[in-house]
One Martini backbone bead per residue (centre of mass of N, CA, C, O) as a GRO file, in nm:
protein
  100
    1UNK     BB    1   0.593  -5.580   4.620
    2UNK     BB    2   0.758  -5.740   4.862
    3UNK     BB    3   0.667  -6.022   4.792
    4UNK     BB    4   0.743  -6.056   4.490
    5UNK     BB    5   1.074  -5.985   4.542
    6UNK     BB    6   1.115  -6.230   4.723
    7UNK     BB    7   0.994  -6.452   4.529
    8UNK     BB    8   1.319  -6.367   4.373
    9UNK     BB    9   1.535  -6.318   4.545
   10UNK     BB   10   1.444  -6.033   4.693
   11UNK     BB   11   1.575  -5.735   4.896
   12UNK     BB   12   1.541  -5.449   5.102
   13UNK     BB   13   1.759  -5.116   5.089
   14UNK     BB   14   1.513  -4.904   5.054
   15UNK     BB   15   1.229  -4.774   5.119
   16UNK     BB   16   1.188  -4.545   5.021
   17UNK     BB   17   1.335  -4.595   4.725
   18UNK     BB   18   1.257  -4.903   4.674
   19UNK     BB   19   1.467  -5.069   4.667
   20UNK     BB   20   1.645  -5.381   4.574
   21UNK     BB   21   1.795  -5.676   4.584
   22UNK     BB   22   2.004  -6.013   4.520
   23UNK     BB   23   2.354  -5.909   4.484
   24UNK     BB   24   2.367  -5.824   4.163
   25UNK     BB   25   2.068  -5.660   4.162
   26UNK     BB   26   1.901  -5.327   4.093
   27UNK     BB   27   1.605  -5.224   4.229
   28UNK     BB   28   1.362  -4.944   4.121
   29UNK     BB   29   1.016  -4.796   4.215
   30UNK     BB   30   0.770  -4.612   4.069
   31UNK     BB   31   0.530  -4.396   4.038
   32UNK     BB   32   0.437  -4.273   3.726
   33UNK     BB   33   0.237  -4.017   3.825
   34UNK     BB   34   0.469  -3.892   3.991
   35UNK     BB   35   0.631  -3.736   3.792
   36UNK     BB   36   0.514  -3.475   3.795
   37UNK     BB   37   0.485  -3.358   4.076
   38UNK     BB   38   0.813  -3.436   4.105
   39UNK     BB   39   0.948  -3.312   3.758
   40UNK     BB   40   0.726  -3.249   3.532
   41UNK     BB   41   0.657  -3.545   3.431
   42UNK     BB   42   0.452  -3.667   3.161
   43UNK     BB   43   0.345  -4.008   3.130
   44UNK     BB   44   0.171  -3.983   2.848
   45UNK     BB   45   0.436  -3.910   2.696
   46UNK     BB   46   0.550  -4.176   2.701
   47UNK     BB   47   0.732  -4.413   2.555
   48UNK     BB   48   0.600  -4.740   2.442
   49UNK     BB   49   0.752  -5.075   2.539
   50UNK     BB   50   0.891  -5.345   2.355
   51UNK     BB   51   1.055  -5.628   2.532
   52UNK     BB   52   1.107  -5.942   2.550
   53UNK     BB   53   0.811  -5.945   2.730
   54UNK     BB   54   0.823  -5.644   2.792
   55UNK     BB   55   0.701  -5.370   2.963
   56UNK     BB   56   0.757  -4.989   2.872
   57UNK     BB   57   0.892  -4.665   2.987
   58UNK     BB   58   1.044  -4.429   2.860
   59UNK     BB   59   1.286  -4.169   2.906
   60UNK     BB   60   1.418  -3.906   2.819
   61UNK     BB   61   1.677  -3.701   2.872
   62UNK     BB   62   1.495  -3.444   2.949
   63UNK     BB   63   1.359  -3.664   3.191
   64UNK     BB   64   1.604  -3.697   3.322
   65UNK     BB   65   1.690  -3.419   3.411
   66UNK     BB   66   1.443  -3.350   3.540
   67UNK     BB   67   1.475  -3.636   3.777
   68UNK     BB   68   1.787  -3.506   3.879
   69UNK     BB   69   1.732  -3.201   3.937
   70UNK     BB   70   1.547  -3.271   4.149
   71UNK     BB   71   1.713  -3.510   4.315
   72UNK     BB   72   1.958  -3.272   4.404
   73UNK     BB   73   1.805  -3.133   4.605
   74UNK     BB   74   1.727  -3.367   4.785
   75UNK     BB   75   1.846  -3.439   5.112
   76UNK     BB   76   1.854  -3.763   5.097
   77UNK     BB   77   2.010  -3.813   4.790
   78UNK     BB   78   2.214  -3.624   4.902
   79UNK     BB   79   2.344  -3.815   5.098
   80UNK     BB   80   2.324  -4.094   4.969
   81UNK     BB   81   2.456  -4.026   4.632
   82UNK     BB   82   2.733  -3.867   4.649
   83UNK     BB   83   2.669  -3.686   4.330
   84UNK     BB   84   2.545  -3.904   4.143
   85UNK     BB   85   2.342  -3.674   4.010
   86UNK     BB   86   2.557  -3.468   3.904
   87UNK     BB   87   2.682  -3.687   3.702
   88UNK     BB   88   2.408  -3.734   3.567
   89UNK     BB   89   2.377  -3.432   3.441
   90UNK     BB   90   2.629  -3.397   3.294
   91UNK     BB   91   2.614  -3.647   3.117
   92UNK     BB   92   2.305  -3.530   2.970
   93UNK     BB   93   2.420  -3.300   2.866
   94UNK     BB   94   2.691  -3.381   2.681
   95UNK     BB   95   2.507  -3.562   2.529
   96UNK     BB   96   2.314  -3.302   2.414
   97UNK     BB   97   2.533  -3.167   2.285
   98UNK     BB   98   2.626  -3.374   2.098
   99UNK     BB   99   2.374  -3.383   1.956
  100UNK     BB  100   2.350  -3.070   1.830
   0.00000   0.00000   0.00000
């Protein structure tokens, strides 16, 4: 993965989080199969999206809530992100409340 990202102008900014940057954009990668073990998100239930020739799987608000909730208790992310995960959880909950 690192070689591919370097060929298109990205450098590793965080090995543990699999994050890369080109100085303007930041990209992070994870294995989709790890979602279930990490946060209880079944990758087989994710919606596949095709957009402008790209194919990806979209997470629901509930999926994001599970992932950020789990991430917020991870010591590394809690220290690294300075509460960003908690703010995201708050935003997701507000969106969910507004949609009900």
